[in-house]
Each structure stands twice: as C-alpha cells, then as structure tokens.
Amino acid sequence: MGTVVDTANEEACGRVDSNKKAKVIFALGGPCSGKGTQCSKIATNFGYTHLSAGDILRAEKESGSENGTMIQSMMNEGKLVPSEIIVKLIQRAMQESGSDKFLIDGFPRNEENRVAFESVIGIEPEFRLLSRKQGREDDNVDTMKKRLEVYRQLSLPVIEYYNFRAMVRKIEGEKSIEEVSEAVDAIFSSLIDEVETTY
C-alpha cells in the first residue's frame, strides 16, 4: 500500500514563499508500490513540482558540501540522516523551485520525519493512498524482506497517525498503471473542486 499526503496551510506556507499559498503532497509507500510512476503522472497532469527526498539526499551527498560530506559519512556507517537535515534540504529545494505546488516522493518515512517537517515547514498533512507493484534493480528476496520490514516498523505508524485523524483515502493498487492513475486523477480532481468551492 502506498501513501500520498495532501497538505495545505496558508500561514505555514509563508515559510516556503511568503508570496504564495503552497500546496504539498507527500508520496509514500511500501517497496515497489509505484510511487515514481504515479508521481510523474501527477506532476504532469496537475502541475506539481516533483521532488524526490532520495534524489535530494543523493545530490547533496555528491555536491561535496559540508552537509554532503556528513551525509556520506553517516550512510557509510549505516546511520540515518537526521530528520531536520533532510527537511531543510527539502525546504531549500522547494524555495529554489519557485513553485507553489509540490509533490514530495518518499517522505516522511517515519514519525521523526513527520514531526520535523511539521515543525520546520509548518504544514500539517492530509493523506491520500495509492499503490502498485513495480520492479527495481535492487529487488531480490532478502532486500525486499528488509525493505518491507523497515516500512512496517517505521512508515506504517505515520499512516496510522493520520488514519486515526480521518485523513486517509485508499486506492486499489493491484491494477494496471493506467487504472491506478485514473483513481489517483479522480482524487486530485476532487481536490481542485474542493478549492474552487471554498472561494
């Protein structure tokens, strides 16, 4: 099961760009849930700037910056990069994009990430769900078992937190990419309708 988070908070969004009302969507999911495929389609169909937390971390690591060196060192030691650093890198990417609509792929992965994002960026999310199986180069039995276990232990509590607050929407993810996309499009179209009826 994958997860997409829809967030909107006008006061807090000023921290990203004081002249715009930002909308942020988090895309989360278990291994091979098709996040990347659906994120590309959402970004194209609805005009969101797609940011991958993993890509942002890798780019910083390869930049040779002070943060990059520290990230490289932590990864080499098998340690997790502190949530506040990840959030600040995401925040910088949001600011540099000049956009006011963001689709953030692969974040938050755990409760610490969620709390840090809400604290630093100041946006409280509303979840939407999507899912689909999709292969990756590092997919093998052992790797998949480890990734699924990490997902169960760290990411599911985040989903449960929002589910308890009635902020979760589910989509059947065992269908074709096109069928999943149609379901996702329906949700995003309903978000547009909600905004239009609010004003």
PDB file of N, CA and C in Angstrom, residues 3-9 22-27 48 102-103 123-129 162 167 169 187-188 190-192 194-195:
ATOM      1  N   THR A   3       1.236   5.631  -0.096  1.00  0.00           N
ATOM      2  CA  THR A   3       0.556   6.738   0.539  1.00  0.00           C
ATOM      3  C   THR A   3       0.901   8.059  -0.112  1.00  0.00           C
ATOM      4  N   VAL A   4      -0.098   8.881  -0.320  1.00  0.00           N
ATOM      5  CA  VAL A   4       0.130  10.246  -0.766  1.00  0.00           C
ATOM      6  C   VAL A   4      -0.476  11.176   0.259  1.00  0.00           C
ATOM      7  N   VAL A   5       0.270  12.181   0.637  1.00  0.00           N
ATOM      8  CA  VAL A   5      -0.215  13.131   1.616  1.00  0.00           C
ATOM      9  C   VAL A   5      -0.496  14.457   0.958  1.00  0.00           C
ATOM     10  N   ASP A   6      -1.682  14.989   1.166  1.00  0.00           N
ATOM     11  CA  ASP A   6      -2.048  16.289   0.639  1.00  0.00           C
ATOM     12  C   ASP A   6      -2.023  17.282   1.778  1.00  0.00           C
ATOM     13  N   THR A   7      -1.260  18.373   1.635  1.00  0.00           N
ATOM     14  CA  THR A   7      -1.169  19.337   2.713  1.00  0.00           C
ATOM     15  C   THR A   7      -1.427  20.745   2.218  1.00  0.00           C
ATOM     16  N   ALA A   8      -2.037  21.535   3.072  1.00  0.00           N
ATOM     17  CA  ALA A   8      -2.238  22.944   2.733  1.00  0.00           C
ATOM     18  C   ALA A   8      -2.424  23.742   4.004  1.00  0.00           C
ATOM     19  N   ASN A   9      -1.602  24.755   4.199  1.00  0.00           N
ATOM     20  CA  ASN A   9      -1.693  25.588   5.394  1.00  0.00           C
ATOM     21  C   ASN A   9      -1.136  26.954   5.014  1.00  0.00           C
ATOM     22  N   ALA A  22       1.335  27.730  -0.705  1.00  0.00           N
ATOM     23  CA  ALA A  22       1.880  26.445  -1.170  1.00  0.00           C
ATOM     24  C   ALA A  22       0.960  25.282  -0.849  1.00  0.00           C
ATOM     25  N   LYS A  23       0.976  24.297  -1.738  1.00  0.00           N
ATOM     26  CA  LYS A  23       0.279  23.031  -1.524  1.00  0.00           C
ATOM     27  C   LYS A  23       1.337  21.949  -1.653  1.00  0.00           C
ATOM     28  N   VAL A  24       1.371  21.038  -0.684  1.00  0.00           N
ATOM     29  CA  VAL A  24       2.373  19.978  -0.673  1.00  0.00           C
ATOM     30  C   VAL A  24       1.690  18.623  -0.623  1.00  0.00           C
ATOM     31  N   ILE A  25       2.156  17.711  -1.462  1.00  0.00           N
ATOM     32  CA  ILE A  25       1.675  16.337  -1.467  1.00  0.00           C
ATOM     33  C   ILE A  25       2.869  15.445  -1.137  1.00  0.00           C
ATOM     34  N   PHE A  26       2.750  14.609  -0.106  1.00  0.00           N
ATOM     35  CA  PHE A  26       3.772  13.604   0.200  1.00  0.00           C
ATOM     36  C   PHE A  26       3.372  12.300  -0.468  1.00  0.00           C
ATOM     37  N   ALA A  27       4.299  11.633  -1.128  1.00  0.00           N
ATOM     38  CA  ALA A  27       4.032  10.318  -1.718  1.00  0.00           C
ATOM     39  C   ALA A  27       4.865   9.278  -0.982  1.00  0.00           C
ATOM     40  N   TYR A  48       2.305  19.855 -10.547  1.00  0.00           N
ATOM     41  CA  TYR A  48       3.107  19.853  -9.328  1.00  0.00           C
ATOM     42  C   TYR A  48       4.596  19.753  -9.651  1.00  0.00           C
ATOM     43  N   PHE A 102       3.856  21.239  -4.682  1.00  0.00           N
ATOM     44  CA  PHE A 102       4.956  20.282  -4.565  1.00  0.00           C
ATOM     45  C   PHE A 102       4.471  18.861  -4.334  1.00  0.00           C
ATOM     46  N   LEU A 103       5.123  17.932  -4.990  1.00  0.00           N
ATOM     47  CA  LEU A 103       4.876  16.508  -4.802  1.00  0.00           C
ATOM     48  C   LEU A 103       6.192  15.922  -4.291  1.00  0.00           C
ATOM     49  N   ILE A 123       3.616  22.659   7.984  1.00  0.00           N
ATOM     50  CA  ILE A 123       2.425  22.202   7.267  1.00  0.00           C
ATOM     51  C   ILE A 123       1.956  20.879   7.843  1.00  0.00           C
ATOM     52  N   GLU A 124       0.672  20.802   8.156  1.00  0.00           N
ATOM     53  CA  GLU A 124       0.099  19.560   8.664  1.00  0.00           C
ATOM     54  C   GLU A 124      -0.608  18.841   7.522  1.00  0.00           C
ATOM     55  N   PRO A 125      -0.266  17.578   7.264  1.00  0.00           N
ATOM     56  CA  PRO A 125      -0.774  16.893   6.075  1.00  0.00           C
ATOM     57  C   PRO A 125      -2.129  16.214   6.210  1.00  0.00           C
ATOM     58  N   GLU A 126      -2.709  15.971   5.012  1.00  0.00           N
ATOM     59  CA  GLU A 126      -3.917  15.165   4.876  1.00  0.00           C
ATOM     60  C   GLU A 126      -3.592  14.078   3.862  1.00  0.00           C
ATOM     61  N   PHE A 127      -3.744  12.802   4.247  1.00  0.00           N
ATOM     62  CA  PHE A 127      -3.279  11.696   3.407  1.00  0.00           C
ATOM     63  C   PHE A 127      -4.239  11.289   2.307  1.00  0.00           C
ATOM     64  N   ARG A 128      -3.676  10.820   1.175  1.00  0.00           N
ATOM     65  CA  ARG A 128      -4.371  10.060   0.140  1.00  0.00           C
ATOM     66  C   ARG A 128      -3.527   8.821  -0.124  1.00  0.00           C
ATOM     67  N   LEU A 129      -4.125   7.706  -0.490  1.00  0.00           N
ATOM     68  CA  LEU A 129      -3.366   6.468  -0.692  1.00  0.00           C
ATOM     69  C   LEU A 129      -3.340   6.013  -2.138  1.00  0.00           C
ATOM     70  N   TYR A 162      -2.293   9.437  10.848  1.00  0.00           N
ATOM     71  CA  TYR A 162      -3.233  10.219  10.055  1.00  0.00           C
ATOM     72  C   TYR A 162      -4.553   9.496   9.854  1.00  0.00           C
ATOM     73  N   MET A 167      -7.763  11.119   7.967  1.00  0.00           N
ATOM     74  CA  MET A 167      -7.111  11.836   6.880  1.00  0.00           C
ATOM     75  C   MET A 167      -6.579  10.877   5.808  1.00  0.00           C
ATOM     76  N   ARG A 169      -7.203   8.175   2.516  1.00  0.00           N
ATOM     77  CA  ARG A 169      -8.034   7.706   1.407  1.00  0.00           C
ATOM     78  C   ARG A 169      -7.317   6.524   0.774  1.00  0.00           C
ATOM     79  N   ILE A 187      -8.921  11.615  -7.416  1.00  0.00           N
ATOM     80  CA  ILE A 187      -8.678  12.233  -6.108  1.00  0.00           C
ATOM     81  C   ILE A 187      -8.148  13.649  -6.278  1.00  0.00           C
ATOM     82  N   PHE A 188      -7.173  13.821  -7.178  1.00  0.00           N
ATOM     83  CA  PHE A 188      -6.593  15.150  -7.366  1.00  0.00           C
ATOM     84  C   PHE A 188      -7.603  16.116  -7.985  1.00  0.00           C
ATOM     85  N   SER A 190     -10.774  15.997  -7.407  1.00  0.00           N
ATOM     86  CA  SER A 190     -11.674  16.362  -6.311  1.00  0.00           C
ATOM     87  C   SER A 190     -11.041  17.417  -5.419  1.00  0.00           C
ATOM     88  N   LEU A 191      -9.703  17.401  -5.292  1.00  0.00           N
ATOM     89  CA  LEU A 191      -9.008  18.432  -4.503  1.00  0.00           C
ATOM     90  C   LEU A 191      -9.186  19.782  -5.164  1.00  0.00           C
ATOM     91  N   ILE A 192      -9.109  19.809  -6.495  1.00  0.00           N
ATOM     92  CA  ILE A 192      -9.295  21.068  -7.231  1.00  0.00           C
ATOM     93  C   ILE A 192     -10.716  21.569  -7.017  1.00  0.00           C
ATOM     94  N   GLU A 194     -12.642  20.992  -4.495  1.00  0.00           N
ATOM     95  CA  GLU A 194     -12.787  21.472  -3.116  1.00  0.00           C
ATOM     96  C   GLU A 194     -12.283  22.900  -2.993  1.00  0.00           C
ATOM     97  N   VAL A 195     -11.135  23.184  -3.640  1.00  0.00           N
ATOM     98  CA  VAL A 195     -10.552  24.531  -3.575  1.00  0.00           C
ATOM     99  C   VAL A 195     -11.472  25.535  -4.256  1.00  0.00           C
TER     100      VAL A 195
END
